[in-house]
JSON list of C-alpha atoms in Angstrom, two decimals:
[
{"chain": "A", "resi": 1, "resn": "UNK", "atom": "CA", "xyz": [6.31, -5.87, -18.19]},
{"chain": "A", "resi": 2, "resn": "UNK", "atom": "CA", "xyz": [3.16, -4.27, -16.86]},
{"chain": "A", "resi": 3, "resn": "UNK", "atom": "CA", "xyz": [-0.34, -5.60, -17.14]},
{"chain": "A", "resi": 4, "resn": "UNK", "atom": "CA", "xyz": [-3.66, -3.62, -17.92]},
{"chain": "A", "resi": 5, "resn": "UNK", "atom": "CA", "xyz": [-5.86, -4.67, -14.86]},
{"chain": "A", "resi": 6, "resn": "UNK", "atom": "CA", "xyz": [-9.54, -3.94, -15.66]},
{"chain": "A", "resi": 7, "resn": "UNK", "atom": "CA", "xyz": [-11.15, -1.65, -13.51]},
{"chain": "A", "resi": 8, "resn": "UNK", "atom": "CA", "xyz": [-14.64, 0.06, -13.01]},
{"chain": "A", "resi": 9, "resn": "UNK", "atom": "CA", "xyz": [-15.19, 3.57, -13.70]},
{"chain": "A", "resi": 10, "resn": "UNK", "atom": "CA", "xyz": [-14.05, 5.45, -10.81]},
{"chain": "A", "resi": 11, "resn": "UNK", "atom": "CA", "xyz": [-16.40, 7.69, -8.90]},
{"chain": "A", "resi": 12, "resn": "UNK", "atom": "CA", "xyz": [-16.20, 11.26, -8.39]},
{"chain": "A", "resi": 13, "resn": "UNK", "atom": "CA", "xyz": [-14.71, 13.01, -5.33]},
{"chain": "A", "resi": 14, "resn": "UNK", "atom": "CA", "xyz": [-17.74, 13.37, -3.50]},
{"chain": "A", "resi": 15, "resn": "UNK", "atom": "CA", "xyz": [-17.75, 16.79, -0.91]},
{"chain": "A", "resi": 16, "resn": "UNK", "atom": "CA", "xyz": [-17.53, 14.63, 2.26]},
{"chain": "A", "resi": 17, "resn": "UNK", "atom": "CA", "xyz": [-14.84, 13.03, 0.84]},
{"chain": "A", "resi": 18, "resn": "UNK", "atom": "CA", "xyz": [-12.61, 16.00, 0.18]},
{"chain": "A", "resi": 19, "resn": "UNK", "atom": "CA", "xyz": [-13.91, 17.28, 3.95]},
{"chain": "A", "resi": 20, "resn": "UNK", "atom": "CA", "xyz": [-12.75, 13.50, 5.46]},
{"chain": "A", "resi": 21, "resn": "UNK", "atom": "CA", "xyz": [-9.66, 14.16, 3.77]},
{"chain": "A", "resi": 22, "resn": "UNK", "atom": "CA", "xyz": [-9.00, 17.45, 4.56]},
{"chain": "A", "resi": 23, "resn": "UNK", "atom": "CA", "xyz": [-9.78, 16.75, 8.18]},
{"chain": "A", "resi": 24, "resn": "UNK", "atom": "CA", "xyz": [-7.17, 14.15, 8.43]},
{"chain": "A", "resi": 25, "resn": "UNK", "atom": "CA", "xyz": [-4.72, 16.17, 6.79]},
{"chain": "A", "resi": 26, "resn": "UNK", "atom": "CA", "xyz": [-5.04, 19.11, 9.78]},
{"chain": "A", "resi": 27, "resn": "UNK", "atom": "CA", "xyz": [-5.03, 16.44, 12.34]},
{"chain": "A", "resi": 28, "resn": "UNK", "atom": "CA", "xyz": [-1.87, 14.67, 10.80]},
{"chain": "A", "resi": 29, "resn": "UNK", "atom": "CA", "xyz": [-0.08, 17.37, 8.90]},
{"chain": "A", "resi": 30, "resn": "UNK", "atom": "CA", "xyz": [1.73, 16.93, 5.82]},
{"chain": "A", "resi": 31, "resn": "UNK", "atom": "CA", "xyz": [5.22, 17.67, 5.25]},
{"chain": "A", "resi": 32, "resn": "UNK", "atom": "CA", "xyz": [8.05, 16.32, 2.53]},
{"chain": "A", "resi": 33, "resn": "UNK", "atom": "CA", "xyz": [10.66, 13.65, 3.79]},
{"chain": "A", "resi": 34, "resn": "UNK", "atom": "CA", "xyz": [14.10, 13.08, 1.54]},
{"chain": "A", "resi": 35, "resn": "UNK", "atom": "CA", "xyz": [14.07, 9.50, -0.17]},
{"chain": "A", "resi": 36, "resn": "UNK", "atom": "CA", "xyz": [16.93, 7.95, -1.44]},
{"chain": "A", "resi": 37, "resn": "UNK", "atom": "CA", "xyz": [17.32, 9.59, -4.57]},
{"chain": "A", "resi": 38, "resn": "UNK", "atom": "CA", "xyz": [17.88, 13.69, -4.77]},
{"chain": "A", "resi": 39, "resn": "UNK", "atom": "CA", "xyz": [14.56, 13.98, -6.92]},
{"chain": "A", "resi": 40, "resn": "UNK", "atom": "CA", "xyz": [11.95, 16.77, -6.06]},
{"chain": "A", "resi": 41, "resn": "UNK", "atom": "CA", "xyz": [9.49, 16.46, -3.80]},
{"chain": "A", "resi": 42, "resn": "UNK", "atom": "CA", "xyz": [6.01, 15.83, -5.49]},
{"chain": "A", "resi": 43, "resn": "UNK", "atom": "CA", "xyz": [3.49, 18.90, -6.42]},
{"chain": "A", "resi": 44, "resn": "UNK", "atom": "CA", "xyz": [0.67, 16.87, -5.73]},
{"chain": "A", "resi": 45, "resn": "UNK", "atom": "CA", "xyz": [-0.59, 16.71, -2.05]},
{"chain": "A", "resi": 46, "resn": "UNK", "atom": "CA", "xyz": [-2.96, 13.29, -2.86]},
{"chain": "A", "resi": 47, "resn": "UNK", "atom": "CA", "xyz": [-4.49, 11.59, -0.08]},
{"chain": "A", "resi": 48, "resn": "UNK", "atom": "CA", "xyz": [-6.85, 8.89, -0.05]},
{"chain": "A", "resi": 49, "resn": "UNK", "atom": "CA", "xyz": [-10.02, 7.41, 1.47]},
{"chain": "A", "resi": 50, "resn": "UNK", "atom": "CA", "xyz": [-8.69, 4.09, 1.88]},
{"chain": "A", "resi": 51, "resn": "UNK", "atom": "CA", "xyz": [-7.77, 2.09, 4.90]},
{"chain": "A", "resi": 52, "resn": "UNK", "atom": "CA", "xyz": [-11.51, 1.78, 5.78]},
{"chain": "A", "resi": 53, "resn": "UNK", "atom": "CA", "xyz": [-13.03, -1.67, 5.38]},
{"chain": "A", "resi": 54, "resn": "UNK", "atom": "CA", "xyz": [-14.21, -2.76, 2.20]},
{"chain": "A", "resi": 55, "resn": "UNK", "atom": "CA", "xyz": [-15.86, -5.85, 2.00]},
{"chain": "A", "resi": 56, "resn": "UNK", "atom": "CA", "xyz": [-15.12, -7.09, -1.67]},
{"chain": "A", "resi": 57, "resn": "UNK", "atom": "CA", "xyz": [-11.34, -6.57, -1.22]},
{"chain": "A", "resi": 58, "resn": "UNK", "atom": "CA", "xyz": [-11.13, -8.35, 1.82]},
{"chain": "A", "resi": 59, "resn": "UNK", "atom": "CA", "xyz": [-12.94, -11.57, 0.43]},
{"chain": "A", "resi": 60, "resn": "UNK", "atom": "CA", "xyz": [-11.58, -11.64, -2.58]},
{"chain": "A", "resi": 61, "resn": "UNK", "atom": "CA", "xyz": [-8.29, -11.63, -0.69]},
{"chain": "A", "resi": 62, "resn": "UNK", "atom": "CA", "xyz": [-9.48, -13.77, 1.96]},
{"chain": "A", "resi": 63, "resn": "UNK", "atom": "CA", "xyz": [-10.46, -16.68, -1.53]},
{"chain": "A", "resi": 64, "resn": "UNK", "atom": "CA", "xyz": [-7.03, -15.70, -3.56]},
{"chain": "A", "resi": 65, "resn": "UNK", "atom": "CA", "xyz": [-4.73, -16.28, -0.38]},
{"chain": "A", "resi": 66, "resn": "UNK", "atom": "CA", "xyz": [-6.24, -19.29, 0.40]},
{"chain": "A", "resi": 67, "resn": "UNK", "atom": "CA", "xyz": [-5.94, -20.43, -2.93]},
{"chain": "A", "resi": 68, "resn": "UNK", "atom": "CA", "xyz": [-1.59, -19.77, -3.52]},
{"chain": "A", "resi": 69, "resn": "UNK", "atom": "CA", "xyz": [0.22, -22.11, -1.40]},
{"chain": "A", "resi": 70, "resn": "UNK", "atom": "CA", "xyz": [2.13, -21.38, 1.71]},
{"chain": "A", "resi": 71, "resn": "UNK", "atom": "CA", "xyz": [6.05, -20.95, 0.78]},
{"chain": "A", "resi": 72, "resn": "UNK", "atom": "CA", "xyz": [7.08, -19.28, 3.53]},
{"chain": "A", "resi": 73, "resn": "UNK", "atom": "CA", "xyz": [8.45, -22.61, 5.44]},
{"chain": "A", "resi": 74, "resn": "UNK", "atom": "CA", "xyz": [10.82, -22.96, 1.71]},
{"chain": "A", "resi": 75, "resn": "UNK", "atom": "CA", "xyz": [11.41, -19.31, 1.55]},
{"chain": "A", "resi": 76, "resn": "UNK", "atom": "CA", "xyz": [13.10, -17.93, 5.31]},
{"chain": "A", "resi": 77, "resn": "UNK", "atom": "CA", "xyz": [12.56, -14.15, 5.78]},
{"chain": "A", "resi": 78, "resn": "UNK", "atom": "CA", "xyz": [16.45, -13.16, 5.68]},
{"chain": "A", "resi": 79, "resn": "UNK", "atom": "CA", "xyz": [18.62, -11.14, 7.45]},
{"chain": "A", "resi": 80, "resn": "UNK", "atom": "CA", "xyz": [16.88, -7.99, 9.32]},
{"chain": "A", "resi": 81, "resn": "UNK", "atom": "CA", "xyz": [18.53, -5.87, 6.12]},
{"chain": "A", "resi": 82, "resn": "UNK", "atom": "CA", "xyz": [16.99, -7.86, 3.62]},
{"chain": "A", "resi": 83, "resn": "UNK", "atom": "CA", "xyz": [14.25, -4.69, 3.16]},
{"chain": "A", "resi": 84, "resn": "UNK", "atom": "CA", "xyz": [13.74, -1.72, 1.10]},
{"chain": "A", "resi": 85, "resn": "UNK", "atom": "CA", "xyz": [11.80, 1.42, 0.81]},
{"chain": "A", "resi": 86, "resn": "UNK", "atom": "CA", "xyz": [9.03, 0.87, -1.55]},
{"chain": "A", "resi": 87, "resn": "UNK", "atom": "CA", "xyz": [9.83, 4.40, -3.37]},
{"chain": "A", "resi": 88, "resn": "UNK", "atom": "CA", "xyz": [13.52, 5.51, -4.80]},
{"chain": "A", "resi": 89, "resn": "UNK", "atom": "CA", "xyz": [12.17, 9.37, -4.90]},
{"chain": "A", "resi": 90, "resn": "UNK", "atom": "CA", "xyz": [11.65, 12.33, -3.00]},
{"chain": "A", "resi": 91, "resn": "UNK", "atom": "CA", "xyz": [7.76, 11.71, -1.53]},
{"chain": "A", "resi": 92, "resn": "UNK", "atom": "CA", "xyz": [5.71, 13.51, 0.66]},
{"chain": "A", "resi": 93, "resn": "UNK", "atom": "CA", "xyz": [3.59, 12.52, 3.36]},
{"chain": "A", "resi": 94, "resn": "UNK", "atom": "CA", "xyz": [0.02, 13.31, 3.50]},
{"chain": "A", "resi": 95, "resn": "UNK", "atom": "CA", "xyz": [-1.34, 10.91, 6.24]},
{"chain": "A", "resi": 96, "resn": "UNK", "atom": "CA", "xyz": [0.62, 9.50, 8.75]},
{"chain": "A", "resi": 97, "resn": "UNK", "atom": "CA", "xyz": [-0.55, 6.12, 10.21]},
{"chain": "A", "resi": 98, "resn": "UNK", "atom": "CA", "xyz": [-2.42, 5.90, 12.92]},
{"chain": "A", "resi": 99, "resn": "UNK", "atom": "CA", "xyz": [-4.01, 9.16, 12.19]},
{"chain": "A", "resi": 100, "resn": "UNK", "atom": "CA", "xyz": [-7.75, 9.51, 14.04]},
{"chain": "A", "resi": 101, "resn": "UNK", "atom": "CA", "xyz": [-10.83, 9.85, 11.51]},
{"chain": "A", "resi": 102, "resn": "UNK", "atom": "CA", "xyz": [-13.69, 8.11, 10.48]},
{"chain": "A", "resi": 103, "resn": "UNK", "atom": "CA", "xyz": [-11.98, 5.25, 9.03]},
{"chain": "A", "resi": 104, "resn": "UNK", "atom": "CA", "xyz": [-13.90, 1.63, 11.07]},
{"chain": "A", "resi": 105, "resn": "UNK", "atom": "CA", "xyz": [-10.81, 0.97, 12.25]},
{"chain": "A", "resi": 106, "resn": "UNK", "atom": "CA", "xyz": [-10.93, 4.51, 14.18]},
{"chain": "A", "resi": 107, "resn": "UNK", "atom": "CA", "xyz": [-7.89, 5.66, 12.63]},
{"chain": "A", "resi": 108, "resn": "UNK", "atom": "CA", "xyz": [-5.69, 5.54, 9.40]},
{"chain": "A", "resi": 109, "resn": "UNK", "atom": "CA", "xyz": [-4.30, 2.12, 8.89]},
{"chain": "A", "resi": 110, "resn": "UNK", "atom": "CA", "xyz": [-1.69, 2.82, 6.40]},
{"chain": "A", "resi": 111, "resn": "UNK", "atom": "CA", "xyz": [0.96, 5.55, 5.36]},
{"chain": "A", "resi": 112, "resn": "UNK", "atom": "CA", "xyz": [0.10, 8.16, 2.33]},
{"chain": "A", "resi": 113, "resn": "UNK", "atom": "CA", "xyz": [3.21, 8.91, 0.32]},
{"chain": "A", "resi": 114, "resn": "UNK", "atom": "CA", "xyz": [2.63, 11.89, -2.57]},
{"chain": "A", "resi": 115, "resn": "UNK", "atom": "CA", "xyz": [4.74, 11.26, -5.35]},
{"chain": "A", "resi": 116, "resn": "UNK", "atom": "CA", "xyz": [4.12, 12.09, -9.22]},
{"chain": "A", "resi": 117, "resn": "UNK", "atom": "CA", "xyz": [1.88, 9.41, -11.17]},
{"chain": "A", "resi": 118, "resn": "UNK", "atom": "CA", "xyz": [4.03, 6.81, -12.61]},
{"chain": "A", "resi": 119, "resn": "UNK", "atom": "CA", "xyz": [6.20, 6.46, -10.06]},
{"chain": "A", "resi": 120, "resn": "UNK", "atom": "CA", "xyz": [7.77, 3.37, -9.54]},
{"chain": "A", "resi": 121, "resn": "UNK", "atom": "CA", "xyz": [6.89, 1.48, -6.43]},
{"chain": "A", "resi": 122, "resn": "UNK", "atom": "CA", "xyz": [9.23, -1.58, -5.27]},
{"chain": "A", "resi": 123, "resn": "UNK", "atom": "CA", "xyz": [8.30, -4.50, -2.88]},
{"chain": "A", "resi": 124, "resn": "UNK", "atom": "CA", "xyz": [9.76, -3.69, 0.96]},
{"chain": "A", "resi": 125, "resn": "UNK", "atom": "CA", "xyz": [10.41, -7.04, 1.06]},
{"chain": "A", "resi": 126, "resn": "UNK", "atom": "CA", "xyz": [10.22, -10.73, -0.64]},
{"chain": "A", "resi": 127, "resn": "UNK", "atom": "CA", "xyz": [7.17, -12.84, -0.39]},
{"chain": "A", "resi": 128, "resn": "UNK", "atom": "CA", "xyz": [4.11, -13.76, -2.34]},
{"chain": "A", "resi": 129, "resn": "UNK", "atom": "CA", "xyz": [1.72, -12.12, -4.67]},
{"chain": "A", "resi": 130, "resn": "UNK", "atom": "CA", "xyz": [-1.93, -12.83, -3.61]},
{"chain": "A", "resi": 131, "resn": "UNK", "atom": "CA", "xyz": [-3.74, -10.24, -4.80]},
{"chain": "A", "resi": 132, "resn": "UNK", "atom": "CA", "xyz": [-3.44, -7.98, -7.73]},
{"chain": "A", "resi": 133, "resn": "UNK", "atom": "CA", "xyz": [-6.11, -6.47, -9.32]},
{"chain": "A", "resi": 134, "resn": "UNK", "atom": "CA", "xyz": [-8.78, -3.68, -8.73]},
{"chain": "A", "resi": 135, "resn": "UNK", "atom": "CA", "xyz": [-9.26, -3.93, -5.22]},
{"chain": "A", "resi": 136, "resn": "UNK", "atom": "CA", "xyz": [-12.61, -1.65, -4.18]},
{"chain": "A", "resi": 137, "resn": "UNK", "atom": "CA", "xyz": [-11.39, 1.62, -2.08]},
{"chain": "A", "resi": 138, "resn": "UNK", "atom": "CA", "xyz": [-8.08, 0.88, -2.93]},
{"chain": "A", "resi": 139, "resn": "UNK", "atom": "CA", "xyz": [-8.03, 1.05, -6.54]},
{"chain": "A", "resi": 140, "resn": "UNK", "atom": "CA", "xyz": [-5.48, -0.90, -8.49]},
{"chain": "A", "resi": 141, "resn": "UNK", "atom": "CA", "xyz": [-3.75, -2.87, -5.60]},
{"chain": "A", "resi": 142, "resn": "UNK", "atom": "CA", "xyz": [-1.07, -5.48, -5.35]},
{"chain": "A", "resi": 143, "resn": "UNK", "atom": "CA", "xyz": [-1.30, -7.33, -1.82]},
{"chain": "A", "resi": 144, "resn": "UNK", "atom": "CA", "xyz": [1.94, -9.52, -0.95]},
{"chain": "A", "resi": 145, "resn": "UNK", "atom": "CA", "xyz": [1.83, -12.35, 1.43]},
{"chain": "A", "resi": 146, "resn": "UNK", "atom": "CA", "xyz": [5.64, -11.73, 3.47]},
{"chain": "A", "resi": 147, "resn": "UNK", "atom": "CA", "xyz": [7.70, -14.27, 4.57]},
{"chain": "A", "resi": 148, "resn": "UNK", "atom": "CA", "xyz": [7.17, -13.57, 7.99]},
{"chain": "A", "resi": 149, "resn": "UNK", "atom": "CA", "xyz": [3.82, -13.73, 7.85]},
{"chain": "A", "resi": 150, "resn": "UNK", "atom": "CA", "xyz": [2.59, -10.04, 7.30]},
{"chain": "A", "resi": 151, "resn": "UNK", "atom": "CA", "xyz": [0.55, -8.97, 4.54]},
{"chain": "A", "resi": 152, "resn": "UNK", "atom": "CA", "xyz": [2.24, -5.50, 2.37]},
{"chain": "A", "resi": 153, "resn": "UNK", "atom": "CA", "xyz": [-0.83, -3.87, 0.72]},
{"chain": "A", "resi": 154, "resn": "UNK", "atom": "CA", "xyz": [0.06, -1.24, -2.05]},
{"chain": "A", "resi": 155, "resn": "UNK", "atom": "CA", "xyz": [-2.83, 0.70, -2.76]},
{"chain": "A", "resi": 156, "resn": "UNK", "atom": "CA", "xyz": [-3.83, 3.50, -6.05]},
{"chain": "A", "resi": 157, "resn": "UNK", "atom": "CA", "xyz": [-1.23, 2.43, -8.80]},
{"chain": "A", "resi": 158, "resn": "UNK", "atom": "CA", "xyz": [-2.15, 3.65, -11.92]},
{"chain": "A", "resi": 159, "resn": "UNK", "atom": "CA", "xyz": [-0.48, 0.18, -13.33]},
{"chain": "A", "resi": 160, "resn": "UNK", "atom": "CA", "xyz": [0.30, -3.65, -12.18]},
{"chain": "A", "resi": 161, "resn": "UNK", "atom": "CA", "xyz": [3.45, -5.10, -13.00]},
{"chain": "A", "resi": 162, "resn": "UNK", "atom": "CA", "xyz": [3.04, -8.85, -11.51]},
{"chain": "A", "resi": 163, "resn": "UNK", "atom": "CA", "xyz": [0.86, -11.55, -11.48]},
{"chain": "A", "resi": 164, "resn": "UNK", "atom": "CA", "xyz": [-1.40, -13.10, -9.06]},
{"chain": "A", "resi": 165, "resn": "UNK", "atom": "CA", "xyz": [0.85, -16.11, -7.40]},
{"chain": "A", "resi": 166, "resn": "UNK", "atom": "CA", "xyz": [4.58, -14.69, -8.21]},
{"chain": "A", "resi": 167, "resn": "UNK", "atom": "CA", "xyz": [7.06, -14.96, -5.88]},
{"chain": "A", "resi": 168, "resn": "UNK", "atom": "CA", "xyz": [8.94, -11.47, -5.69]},
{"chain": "A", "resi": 169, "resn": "UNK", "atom": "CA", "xyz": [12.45, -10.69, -4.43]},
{"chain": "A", "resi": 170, "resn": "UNK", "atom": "CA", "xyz": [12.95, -7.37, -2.11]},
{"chain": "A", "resi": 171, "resn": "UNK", "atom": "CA", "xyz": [12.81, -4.29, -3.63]},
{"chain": "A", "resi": 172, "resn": "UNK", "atom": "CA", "xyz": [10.86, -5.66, -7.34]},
{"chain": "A", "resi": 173, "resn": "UNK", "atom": "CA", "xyz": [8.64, -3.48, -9.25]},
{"chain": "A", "resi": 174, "resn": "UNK", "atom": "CA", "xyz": [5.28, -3.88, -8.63]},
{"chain": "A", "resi": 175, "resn": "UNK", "atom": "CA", "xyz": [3.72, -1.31, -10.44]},
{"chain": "A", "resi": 176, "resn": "UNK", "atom": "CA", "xyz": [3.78, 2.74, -10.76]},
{"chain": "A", "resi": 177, "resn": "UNK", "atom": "CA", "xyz": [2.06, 5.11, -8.68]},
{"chain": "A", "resi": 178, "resn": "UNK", "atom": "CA", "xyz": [-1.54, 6.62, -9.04]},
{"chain": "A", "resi": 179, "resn": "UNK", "atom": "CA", "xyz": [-5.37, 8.00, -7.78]},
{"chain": "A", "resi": 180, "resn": "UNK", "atom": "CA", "xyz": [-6.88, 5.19, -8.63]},
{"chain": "A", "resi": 181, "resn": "UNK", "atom": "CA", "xyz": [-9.74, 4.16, -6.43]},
{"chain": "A", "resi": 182, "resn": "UNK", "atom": "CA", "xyz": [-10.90, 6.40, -3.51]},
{"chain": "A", "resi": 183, "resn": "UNK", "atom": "CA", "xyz": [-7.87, 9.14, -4.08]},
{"chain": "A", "resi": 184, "resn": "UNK", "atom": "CA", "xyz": [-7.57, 12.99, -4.08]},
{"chain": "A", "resi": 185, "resn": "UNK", "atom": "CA", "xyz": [-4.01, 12.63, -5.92]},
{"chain": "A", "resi": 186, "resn": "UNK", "atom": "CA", "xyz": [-1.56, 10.75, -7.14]},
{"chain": "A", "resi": 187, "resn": "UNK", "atom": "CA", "xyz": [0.25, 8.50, -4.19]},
{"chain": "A", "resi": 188, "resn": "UNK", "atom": "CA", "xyz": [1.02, 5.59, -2.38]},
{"chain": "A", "resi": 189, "resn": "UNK", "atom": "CA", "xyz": [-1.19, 4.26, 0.30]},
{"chain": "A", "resi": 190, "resn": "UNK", "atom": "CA", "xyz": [1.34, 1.54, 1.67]},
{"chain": "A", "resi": 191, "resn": "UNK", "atom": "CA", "xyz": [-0.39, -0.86, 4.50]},
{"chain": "A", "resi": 192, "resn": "UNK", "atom": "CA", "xyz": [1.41, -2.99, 6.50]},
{"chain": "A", "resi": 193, "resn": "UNK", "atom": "CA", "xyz": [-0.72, -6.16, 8.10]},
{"chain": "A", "resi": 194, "resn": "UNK", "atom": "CA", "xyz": [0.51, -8.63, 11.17]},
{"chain": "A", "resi": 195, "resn": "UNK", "atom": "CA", "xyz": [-2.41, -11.33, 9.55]},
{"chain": "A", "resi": 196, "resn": "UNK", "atom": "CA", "xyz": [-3.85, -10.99, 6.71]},
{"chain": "A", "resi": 197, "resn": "UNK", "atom": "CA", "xyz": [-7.68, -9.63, 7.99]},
{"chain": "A", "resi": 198, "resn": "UNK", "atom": "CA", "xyz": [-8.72, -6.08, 8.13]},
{"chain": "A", "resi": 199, "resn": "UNK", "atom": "CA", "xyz": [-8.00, -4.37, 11.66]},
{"chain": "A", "resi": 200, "resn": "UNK", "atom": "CA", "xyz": [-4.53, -6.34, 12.02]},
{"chain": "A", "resi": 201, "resn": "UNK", "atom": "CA", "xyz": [-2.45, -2.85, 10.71]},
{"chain": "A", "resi": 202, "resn": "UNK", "atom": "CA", "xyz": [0.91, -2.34, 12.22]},
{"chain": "A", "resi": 203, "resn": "UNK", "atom": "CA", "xyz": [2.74, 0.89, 12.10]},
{"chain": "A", "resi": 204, "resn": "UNK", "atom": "CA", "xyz": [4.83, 0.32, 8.54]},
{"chain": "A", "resi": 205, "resn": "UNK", "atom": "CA", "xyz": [7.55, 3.00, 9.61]},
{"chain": "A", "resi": 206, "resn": "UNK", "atom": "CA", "xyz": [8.17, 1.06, 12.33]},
{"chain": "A", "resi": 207, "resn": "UNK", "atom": "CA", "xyz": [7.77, -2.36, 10.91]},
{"chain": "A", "resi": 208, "resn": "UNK", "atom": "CA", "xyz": [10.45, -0.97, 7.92]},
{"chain": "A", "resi": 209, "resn": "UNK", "atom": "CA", "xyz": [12.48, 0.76, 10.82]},
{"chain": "A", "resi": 210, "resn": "UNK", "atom": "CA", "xyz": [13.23, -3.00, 12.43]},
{"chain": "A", "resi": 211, "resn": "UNK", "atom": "CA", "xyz": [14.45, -4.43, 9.63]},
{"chain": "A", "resi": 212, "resn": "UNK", "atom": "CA", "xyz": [16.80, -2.08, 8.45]},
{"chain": "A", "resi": 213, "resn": "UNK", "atom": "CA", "xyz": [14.59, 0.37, 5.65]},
{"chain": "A", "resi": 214, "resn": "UNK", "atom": "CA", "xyz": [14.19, 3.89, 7.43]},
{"chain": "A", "resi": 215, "resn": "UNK", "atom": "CA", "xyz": [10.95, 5.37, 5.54]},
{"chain": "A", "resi": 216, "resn": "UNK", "atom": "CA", "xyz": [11.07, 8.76, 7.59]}
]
């Protein structure tokens, strides 16, 4: 069941946006990678401005985590295996992490995967809903409090499908792909956090790799 998060009106791709963006996307390059399923690879090459620091989100994450009780001690991560990709489709990349711009962390702090709007997007692994709602920069966001203590931020769906405070299994839906927020296109902005404050980004390839989910 999905929910209808309210949301402001979202504001207009501004010039220097499509320039930031377009900047990154020489730097990083963009290129298609085969998911799981044998699906085409999406039309749409969307990017986004998010993975700066936006002061809203990160209070109102900072209040909602501190307000949803600490499982994790009842809940043990699992078996390295225990994780999945958060898309079951052909995607394509469109900013890699780590990518150098004008971002005030100095570079990209999440992954940008291009997929058509609507598409499903799963939880890479089990933990705690702490956030999900319209989430500045972002858009429509759900953030998920891990069981190993990293924070999963899924940024631009076009839809929620969970609540604030639900526990959810590896690999649930958690909503369907979109440009919400500061987007040029339809995608997936997945962020991967070691704590739950802006600046603590980890390389989510990576983080997927060691536990057994190969993203690229």
């Amino acid at each position: 069941m999905g929910y209808d998060i309210d949301s402001p009106r979202e504001a207009g791709t501004t010039r220097r946006d499509v320039l930031s963006v377009a900047a990154v996307l020489m730097a990083g390059g963009a290129f298609t990678v085969a998911g799981p399923a044998p699906h085409a690879a999406a039309e749409s090459d969307g990017g986004c401005g998010a993975g700066g620091y936006d002061e809203e989100f990160e209070e109102a994450l900072a209040e909602a985590d501190e307000a949803i009780p600490d499982d994790r001690a009842l809940a043990p991560e699992g078996p390295p295996g225990r994780y999945a990709l958060p898309l079951r489709r052909r995607f394509r990349v469109t900013a890699r992490y780590g990518v150098r711009g004008n971002w005030v962390a100095g570079h990209h702090t999440g992954i940008d995967l291009a997929v058509p709007q609507g598409t499903p997007v799963h939880a890479v692994g089990a933990g705690t809903v702490v956030l999900a709602r319209w989430s500045g920069a972002y858009g429509k966001a759900v953030t998920v409090r891990l069981r190993d203590g990293h924070y999963a931020v899924y940024g631009h769906l076009s839809r929620i499908s969970v609540r604030q405070g639900a526990r959810i299994g590896t690999g649930d839906r958690l909503g369907s792909s979109g440009a919400t927020g500061r987007a040029t296109g339809p995608h997936l902005h997945l962020e991967i956090r070691a704590r739950r404050g802006y600046g603590s980004d980890v390389n989510p390839v990576a983080y997927l790799a060691r536990r057994g989910a190969r993203l690229l």
